[in-house]
mmCIF file of C-alpha atoms and ligand atoms in Angstrom:
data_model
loop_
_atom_site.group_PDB
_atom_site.id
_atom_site.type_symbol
_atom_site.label_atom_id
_atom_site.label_comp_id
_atom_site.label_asym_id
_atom_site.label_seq_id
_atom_site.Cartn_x
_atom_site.Cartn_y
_atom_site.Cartn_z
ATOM 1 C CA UNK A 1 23.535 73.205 259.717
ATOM 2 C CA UNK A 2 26.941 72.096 258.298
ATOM 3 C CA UNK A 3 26.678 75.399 255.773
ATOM 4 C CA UNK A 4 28.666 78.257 256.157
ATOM 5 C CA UNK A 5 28.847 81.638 253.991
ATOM 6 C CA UNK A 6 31.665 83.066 252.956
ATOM 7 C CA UNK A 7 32.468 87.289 252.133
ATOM 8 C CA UNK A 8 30.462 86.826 248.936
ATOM 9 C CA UNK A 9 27.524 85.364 250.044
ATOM 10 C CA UNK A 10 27.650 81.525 249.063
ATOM 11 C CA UNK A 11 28.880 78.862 251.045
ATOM 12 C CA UNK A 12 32.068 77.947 251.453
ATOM 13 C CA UNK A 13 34.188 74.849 249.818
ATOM 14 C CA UNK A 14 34.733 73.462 252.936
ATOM 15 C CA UNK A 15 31.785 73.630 254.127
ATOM 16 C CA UNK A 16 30.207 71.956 250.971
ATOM 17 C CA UNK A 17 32.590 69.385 251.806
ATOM 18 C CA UNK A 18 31.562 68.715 255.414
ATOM 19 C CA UNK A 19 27.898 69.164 254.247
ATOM 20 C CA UNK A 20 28.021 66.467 251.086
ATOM 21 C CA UNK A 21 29.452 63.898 253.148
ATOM 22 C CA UNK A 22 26.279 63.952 255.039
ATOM 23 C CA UNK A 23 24.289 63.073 251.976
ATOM 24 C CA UNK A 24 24.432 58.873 251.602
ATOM 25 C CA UNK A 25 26.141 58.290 248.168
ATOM 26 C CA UNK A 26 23.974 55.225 247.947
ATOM 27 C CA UNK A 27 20.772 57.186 248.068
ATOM 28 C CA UNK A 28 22.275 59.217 244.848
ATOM 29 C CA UNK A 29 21.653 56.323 243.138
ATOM 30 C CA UNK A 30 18.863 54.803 244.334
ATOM 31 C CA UNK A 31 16.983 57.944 244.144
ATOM 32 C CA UNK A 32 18.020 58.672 240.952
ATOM 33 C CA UNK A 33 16.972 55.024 240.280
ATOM 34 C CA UNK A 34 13.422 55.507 241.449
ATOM 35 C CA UNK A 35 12.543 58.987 239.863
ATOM 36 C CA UNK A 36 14.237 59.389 237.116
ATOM 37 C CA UNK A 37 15.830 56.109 235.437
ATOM 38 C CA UNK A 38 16.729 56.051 231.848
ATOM 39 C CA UNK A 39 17.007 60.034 231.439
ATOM 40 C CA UNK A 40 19.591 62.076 230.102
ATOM 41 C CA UNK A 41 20.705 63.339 233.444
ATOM 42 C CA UNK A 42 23.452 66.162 234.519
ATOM 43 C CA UNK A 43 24.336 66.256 238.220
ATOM 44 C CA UNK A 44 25.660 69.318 239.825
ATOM 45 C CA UNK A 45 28.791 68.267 242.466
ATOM 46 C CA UNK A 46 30.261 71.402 244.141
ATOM 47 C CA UNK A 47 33.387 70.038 243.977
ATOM 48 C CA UNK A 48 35.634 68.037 241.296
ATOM 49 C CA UNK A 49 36.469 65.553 243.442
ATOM 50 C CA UNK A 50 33.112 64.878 244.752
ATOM 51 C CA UNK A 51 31.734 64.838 241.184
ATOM 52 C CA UNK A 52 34.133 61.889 240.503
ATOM 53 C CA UNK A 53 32.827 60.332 243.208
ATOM 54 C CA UNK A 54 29.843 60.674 242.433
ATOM 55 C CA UNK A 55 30.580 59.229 238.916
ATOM 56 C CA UNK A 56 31.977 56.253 240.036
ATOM 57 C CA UNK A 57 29.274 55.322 242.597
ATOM 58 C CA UNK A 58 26.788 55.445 239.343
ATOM 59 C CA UNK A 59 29.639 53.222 237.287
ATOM 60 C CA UNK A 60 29.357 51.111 240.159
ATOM 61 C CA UNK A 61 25.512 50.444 239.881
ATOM 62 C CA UNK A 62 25.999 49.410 236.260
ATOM 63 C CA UNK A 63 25.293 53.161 234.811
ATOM 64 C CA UNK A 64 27.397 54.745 232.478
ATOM 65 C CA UNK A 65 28.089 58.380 234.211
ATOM 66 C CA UNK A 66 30.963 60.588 233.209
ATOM 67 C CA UNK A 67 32.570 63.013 235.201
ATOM 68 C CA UNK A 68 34.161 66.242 233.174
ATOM 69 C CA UNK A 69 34.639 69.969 234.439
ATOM 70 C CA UNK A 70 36.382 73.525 232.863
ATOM 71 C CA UNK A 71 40.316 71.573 233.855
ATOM 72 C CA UNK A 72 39.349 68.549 231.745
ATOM 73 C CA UNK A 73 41.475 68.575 228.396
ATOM 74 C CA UNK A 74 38.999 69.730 225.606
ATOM 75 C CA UNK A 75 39.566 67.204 223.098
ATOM 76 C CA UNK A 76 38.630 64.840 226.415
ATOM 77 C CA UNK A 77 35.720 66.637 227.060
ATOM 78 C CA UNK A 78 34.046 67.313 223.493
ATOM 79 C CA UNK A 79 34.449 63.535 223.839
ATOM 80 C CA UNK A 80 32.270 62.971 226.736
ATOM 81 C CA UNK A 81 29.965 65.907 225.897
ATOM 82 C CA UNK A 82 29.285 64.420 222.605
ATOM 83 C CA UNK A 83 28.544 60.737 223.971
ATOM 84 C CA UNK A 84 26.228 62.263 226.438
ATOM 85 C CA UNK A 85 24.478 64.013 223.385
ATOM 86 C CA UNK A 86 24.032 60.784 221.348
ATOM 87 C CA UNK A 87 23.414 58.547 224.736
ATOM 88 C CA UNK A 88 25.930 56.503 225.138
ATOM 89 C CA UNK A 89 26.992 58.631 228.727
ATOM 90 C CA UNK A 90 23.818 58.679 230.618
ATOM 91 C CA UNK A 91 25.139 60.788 233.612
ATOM 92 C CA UNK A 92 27.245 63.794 233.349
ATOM 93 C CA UNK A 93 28.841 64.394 236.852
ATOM 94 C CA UNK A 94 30.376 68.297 236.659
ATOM 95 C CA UNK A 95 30.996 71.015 238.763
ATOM 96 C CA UNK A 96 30.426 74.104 236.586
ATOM 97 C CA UNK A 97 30.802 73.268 233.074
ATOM 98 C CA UNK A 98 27.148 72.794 231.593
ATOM 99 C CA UNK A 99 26.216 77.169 232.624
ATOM 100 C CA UNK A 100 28.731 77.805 229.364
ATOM 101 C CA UNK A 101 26.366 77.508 226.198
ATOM 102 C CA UNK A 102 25.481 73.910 226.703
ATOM 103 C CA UNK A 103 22.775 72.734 224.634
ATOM 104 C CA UNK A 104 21.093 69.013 225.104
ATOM 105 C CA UNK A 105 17.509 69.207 224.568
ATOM 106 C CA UNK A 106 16.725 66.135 225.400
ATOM 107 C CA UNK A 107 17.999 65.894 229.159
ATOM 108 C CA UNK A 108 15.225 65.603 231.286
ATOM 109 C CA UNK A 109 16.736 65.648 234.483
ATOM 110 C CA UNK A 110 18.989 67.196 236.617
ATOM 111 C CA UNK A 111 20.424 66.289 240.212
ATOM 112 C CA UNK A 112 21.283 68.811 242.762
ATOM 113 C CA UNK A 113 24.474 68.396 244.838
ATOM 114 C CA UNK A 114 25.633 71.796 245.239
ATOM 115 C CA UNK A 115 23.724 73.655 247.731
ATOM 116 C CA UNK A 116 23.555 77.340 246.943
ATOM 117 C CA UNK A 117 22.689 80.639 248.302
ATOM 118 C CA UNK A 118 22.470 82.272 244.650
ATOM 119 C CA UNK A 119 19.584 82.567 243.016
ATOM 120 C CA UNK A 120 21.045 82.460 239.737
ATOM 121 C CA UNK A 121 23.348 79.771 240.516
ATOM 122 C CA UNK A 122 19.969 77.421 241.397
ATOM 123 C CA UNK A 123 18.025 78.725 237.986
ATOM 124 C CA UNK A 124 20.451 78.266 235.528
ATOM 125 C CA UNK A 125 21.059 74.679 237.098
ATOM 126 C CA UNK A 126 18.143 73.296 237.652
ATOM 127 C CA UNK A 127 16.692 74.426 234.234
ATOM 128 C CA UNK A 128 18.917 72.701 232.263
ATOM 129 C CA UNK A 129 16.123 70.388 232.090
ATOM 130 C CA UNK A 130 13.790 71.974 231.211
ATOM 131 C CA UNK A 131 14.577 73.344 227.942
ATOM 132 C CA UNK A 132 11.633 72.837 225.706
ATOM 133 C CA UNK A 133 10.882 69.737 223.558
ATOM 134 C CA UNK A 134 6.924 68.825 222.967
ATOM 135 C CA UNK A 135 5.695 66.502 225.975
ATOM 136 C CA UNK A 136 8.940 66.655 227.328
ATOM 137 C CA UNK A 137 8.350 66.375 231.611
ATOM 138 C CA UNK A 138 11.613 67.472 233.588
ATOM 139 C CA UNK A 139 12.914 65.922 236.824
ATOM 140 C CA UNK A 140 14.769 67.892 239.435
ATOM 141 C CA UNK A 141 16.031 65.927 242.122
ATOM 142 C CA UNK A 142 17.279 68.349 244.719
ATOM 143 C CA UNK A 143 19.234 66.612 247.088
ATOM 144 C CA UNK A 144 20.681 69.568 249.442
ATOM 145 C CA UNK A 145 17.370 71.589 249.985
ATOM 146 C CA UNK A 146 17.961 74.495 247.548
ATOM 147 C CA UNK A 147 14.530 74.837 246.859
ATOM 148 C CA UNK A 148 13.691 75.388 250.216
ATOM 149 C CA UNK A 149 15.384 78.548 249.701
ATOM 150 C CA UNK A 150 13.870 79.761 246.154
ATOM 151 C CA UNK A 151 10.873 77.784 245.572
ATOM 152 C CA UNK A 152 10.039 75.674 242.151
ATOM 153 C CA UNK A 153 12.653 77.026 239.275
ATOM 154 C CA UNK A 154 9.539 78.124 237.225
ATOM 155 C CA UNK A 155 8.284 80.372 240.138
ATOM 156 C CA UNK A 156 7.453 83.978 239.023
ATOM 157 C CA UNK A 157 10.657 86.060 240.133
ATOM 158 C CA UNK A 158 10.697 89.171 239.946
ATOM 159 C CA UNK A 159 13.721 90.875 238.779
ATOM 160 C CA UNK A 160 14.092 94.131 240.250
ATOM 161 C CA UNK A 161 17.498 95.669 241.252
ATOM 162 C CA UNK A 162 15.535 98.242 243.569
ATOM 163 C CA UNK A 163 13.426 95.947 246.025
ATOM 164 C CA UNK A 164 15.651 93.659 247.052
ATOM 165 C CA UNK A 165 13.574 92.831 249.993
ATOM 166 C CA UNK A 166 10.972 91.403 247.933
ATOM 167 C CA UNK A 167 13.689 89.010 246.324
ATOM 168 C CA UNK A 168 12.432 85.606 246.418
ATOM 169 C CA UNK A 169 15.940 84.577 248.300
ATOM 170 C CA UNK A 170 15.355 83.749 252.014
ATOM 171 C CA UNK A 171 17.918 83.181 254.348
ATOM 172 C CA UNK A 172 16.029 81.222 256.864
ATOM 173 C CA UNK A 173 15.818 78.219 254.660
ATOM 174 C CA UNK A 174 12.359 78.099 255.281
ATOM 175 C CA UNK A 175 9.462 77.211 252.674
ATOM 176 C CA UNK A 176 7.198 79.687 254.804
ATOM 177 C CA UNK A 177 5.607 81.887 252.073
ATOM 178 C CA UNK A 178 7.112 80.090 249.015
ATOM 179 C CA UNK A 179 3.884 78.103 248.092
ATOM 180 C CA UNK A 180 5.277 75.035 247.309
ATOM 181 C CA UNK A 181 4.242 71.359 249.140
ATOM 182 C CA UNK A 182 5.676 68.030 249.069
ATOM 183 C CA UNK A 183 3.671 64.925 247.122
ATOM 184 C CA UNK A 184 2.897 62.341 250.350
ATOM 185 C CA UNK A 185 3.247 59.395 247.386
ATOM 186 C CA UNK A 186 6.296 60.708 245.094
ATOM 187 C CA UNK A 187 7.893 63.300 247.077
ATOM 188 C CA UNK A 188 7.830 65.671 243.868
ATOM 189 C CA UNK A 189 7.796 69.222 245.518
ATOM 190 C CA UNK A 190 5.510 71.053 243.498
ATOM 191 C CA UNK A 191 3.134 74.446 243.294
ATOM 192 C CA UNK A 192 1.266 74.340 246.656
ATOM 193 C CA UNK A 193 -2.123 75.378 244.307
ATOM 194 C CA UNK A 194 -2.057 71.885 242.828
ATOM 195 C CA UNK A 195 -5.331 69.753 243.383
ATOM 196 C CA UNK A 196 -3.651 66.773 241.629
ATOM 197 C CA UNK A 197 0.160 66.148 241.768
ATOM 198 C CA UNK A 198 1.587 66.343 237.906
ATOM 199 C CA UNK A 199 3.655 63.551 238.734
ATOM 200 C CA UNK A 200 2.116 60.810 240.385
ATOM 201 C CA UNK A 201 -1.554 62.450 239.786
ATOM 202 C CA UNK A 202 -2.338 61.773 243.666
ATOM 203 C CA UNK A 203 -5.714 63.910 244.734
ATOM 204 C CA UNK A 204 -4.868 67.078 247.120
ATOM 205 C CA UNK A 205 -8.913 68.103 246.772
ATOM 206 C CA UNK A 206 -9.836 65.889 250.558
ATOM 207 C CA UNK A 207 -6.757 67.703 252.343
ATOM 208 C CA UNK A 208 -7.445 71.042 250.931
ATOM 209 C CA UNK A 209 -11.260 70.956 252.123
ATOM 210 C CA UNK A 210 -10.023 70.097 255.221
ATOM 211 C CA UNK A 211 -7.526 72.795 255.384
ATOM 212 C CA UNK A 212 -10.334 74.800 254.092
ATOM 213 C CA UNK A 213 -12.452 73.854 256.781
ATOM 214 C CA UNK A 214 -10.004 74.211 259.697
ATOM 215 C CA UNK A 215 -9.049 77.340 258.791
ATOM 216 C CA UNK A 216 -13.178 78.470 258.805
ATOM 217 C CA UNK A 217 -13.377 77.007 262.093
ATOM 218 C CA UNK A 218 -10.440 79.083 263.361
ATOM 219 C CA UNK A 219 -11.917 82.163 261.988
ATOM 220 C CA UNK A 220 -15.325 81.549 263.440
ATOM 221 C CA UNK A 221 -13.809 80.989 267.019
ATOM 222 C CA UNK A 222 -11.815 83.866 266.736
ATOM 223 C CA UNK A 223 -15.043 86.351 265.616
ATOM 224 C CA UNK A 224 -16.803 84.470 268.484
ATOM 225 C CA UNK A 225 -14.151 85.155 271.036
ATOM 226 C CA UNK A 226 -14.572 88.861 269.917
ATOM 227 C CA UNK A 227 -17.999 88.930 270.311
ATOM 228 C CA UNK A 228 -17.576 87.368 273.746
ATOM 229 C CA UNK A 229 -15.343 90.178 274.683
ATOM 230 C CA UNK A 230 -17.613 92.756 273.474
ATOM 231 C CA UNK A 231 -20.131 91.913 275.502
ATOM 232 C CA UNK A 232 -18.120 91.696 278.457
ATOM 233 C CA UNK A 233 -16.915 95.136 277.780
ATOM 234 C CA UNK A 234 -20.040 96.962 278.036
ATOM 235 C CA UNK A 235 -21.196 95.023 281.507
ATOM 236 C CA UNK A 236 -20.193 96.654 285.113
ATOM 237 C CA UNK A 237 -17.328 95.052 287.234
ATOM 238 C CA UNK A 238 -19.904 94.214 289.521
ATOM 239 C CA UNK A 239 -21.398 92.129 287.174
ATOM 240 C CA UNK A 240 -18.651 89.872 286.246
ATOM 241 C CA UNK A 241 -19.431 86.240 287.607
ATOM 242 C CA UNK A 242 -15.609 84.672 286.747
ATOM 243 C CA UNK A 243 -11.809 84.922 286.332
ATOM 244 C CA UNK A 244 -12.142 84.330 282.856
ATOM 245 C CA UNK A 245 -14.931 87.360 282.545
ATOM 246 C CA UNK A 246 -12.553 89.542 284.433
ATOM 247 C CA UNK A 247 -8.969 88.669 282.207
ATOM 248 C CA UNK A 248 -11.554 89.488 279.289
ATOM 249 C CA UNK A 249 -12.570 92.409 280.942
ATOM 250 C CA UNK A 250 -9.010 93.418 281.184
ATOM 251 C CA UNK A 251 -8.242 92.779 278.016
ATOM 252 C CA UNK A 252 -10.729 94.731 276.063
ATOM 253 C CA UNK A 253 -9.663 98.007 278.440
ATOM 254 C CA UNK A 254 -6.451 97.494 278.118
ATOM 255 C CA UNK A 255 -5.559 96.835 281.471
ATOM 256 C CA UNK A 256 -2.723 95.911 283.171
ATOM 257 C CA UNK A 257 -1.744 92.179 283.070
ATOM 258 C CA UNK A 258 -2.154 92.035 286.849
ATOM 259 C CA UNK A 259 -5.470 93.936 287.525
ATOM 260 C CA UNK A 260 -7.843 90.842 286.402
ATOM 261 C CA UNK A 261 -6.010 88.793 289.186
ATOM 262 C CA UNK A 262 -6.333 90.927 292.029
ATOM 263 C CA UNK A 263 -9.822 91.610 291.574
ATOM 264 C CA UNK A 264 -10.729 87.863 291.064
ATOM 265 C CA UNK A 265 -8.572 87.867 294.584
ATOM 266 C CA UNK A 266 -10.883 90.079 295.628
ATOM 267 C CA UNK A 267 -14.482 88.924 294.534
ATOM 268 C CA UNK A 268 -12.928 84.889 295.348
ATOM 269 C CA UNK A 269 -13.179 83.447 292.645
ATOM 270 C CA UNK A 270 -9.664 82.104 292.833
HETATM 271 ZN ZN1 ZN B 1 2.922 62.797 243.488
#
């Protein structure tokens, strides 16, 4: 992992850096292309200069996309801000600007470029889109994992200063425990709960039986294992006709690792 924290617990710049020029600038587009063409978008860079970049690889493909941050002159950027409210802009490419009381109801989608380690940093980006308008469907394209870390933006946080440990944050960037699962036909991440994906409507209902049943089957081996080893608890040493019956034998008195060996030495069955 190209990501490093600094003293305040986000990543670094230059790590950002390193870590954004492993994401293919063509697949911006093209993935913005496939999922969410034709919406309002904002894109989230981590850096101005990647932002442009960013910006100009969208100009390239024919799409108006505008890149302004906080430096940007403000008669420049009321500009651009109020082209991307009528339409005209299609992309807005910034680094921090949109968090500051910026209101476009109508954007449906945002792009995810900066990874984060904050919490708040990942809510108050990624729902940008998903300010309310009737049958209005957001689209968060997360390109640097960040929900790996918190889960779907609409999760149920709780926000408690005391348990801390409970914080939805994880540092392992794994989805372990986050109850979230990837679409195998769109790739939307969504709610892990979902029997149809409210995207592409594909059918989870076959693969959840089957989870369903696998997880039945491990349960019935493992009271069946138990039972095993109950009954080969209350039988004599003398009675035990394998290796196997001894290491369970072992097992359910506690025994040292080594006992069940030496005594199948003994008896020959190994
Ligand atoms: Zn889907």
């Amino acid at each position: 992992n190209l990501l490093k924290k600094s003293s305040t617990g986000d990543y670094t710049s230059k790590s950002m850096d390193d870590f954004t020029k492993s994401i293919i600038h063509g697949d911006i587009v093209k993935s913005w292309l496939k999922f969410a063409k034709d919406r309002k978008t904002i894109i989230y860079c981590h850096s101005t200069s990647f932002s442009k970049i960013v910006a100009q690889e969208f100009r390239n493909a024919g799409i108006n996309a505008l890149h302004a941050d906080a430096k940007t002159p403000s008669n420049e950027r009321n500009k651009i801000m109020d082209s991307f409210k009528q339409g005209q802009i299609k992309i807005l490419c910034n680094v921090d600007l949109v968090s500051e009381g910026f209101n476009v109801p109508d954007c449906s989608c945002v792009v995810l470029l900066r990874p984060t380690e904050s919490l708040v940093v990942y809510l108050q980006q990624s729902m940008r889109a998903m300010r309310y308008q009737p049958n209005k469907h957001a689209i968060i394209i997360d390109q640097v994992g960040n929900f790996e870390r918190f889960g779907l933006p609409d999760t149920d946080y709780k926000w408690t200063l005391e348990d801390r440990e409970k914080h939805p944050r994880k540092d392992s960037g794994s989805t372990e425990g986050l109850q979230i699962k990837t679409c195998p036909d769109c790739f939307a991440v969504i709610k892990a709960e979902c029997v149809k994906c409210p995207i592409c409507g594909h059918d989870f209902s076959i693969e959840i039986r089957k989870i369903k049943q696998k997880k039945d089957q491990e349960l019935r081996a493992i009271k069946a294992e138990k039972f095993h080893i109950d009954l080969i608890a209350k039988k004599k040493v003398s009675e035990l006709t394998s290796f196997k019956e001894l290491t369970m034998y072992a097992k359910a008195k506690h025994y040292k690792n080594g006992w069940a060996w030496h005594m199948a030495k003994r008896k020959g069955f190994i």
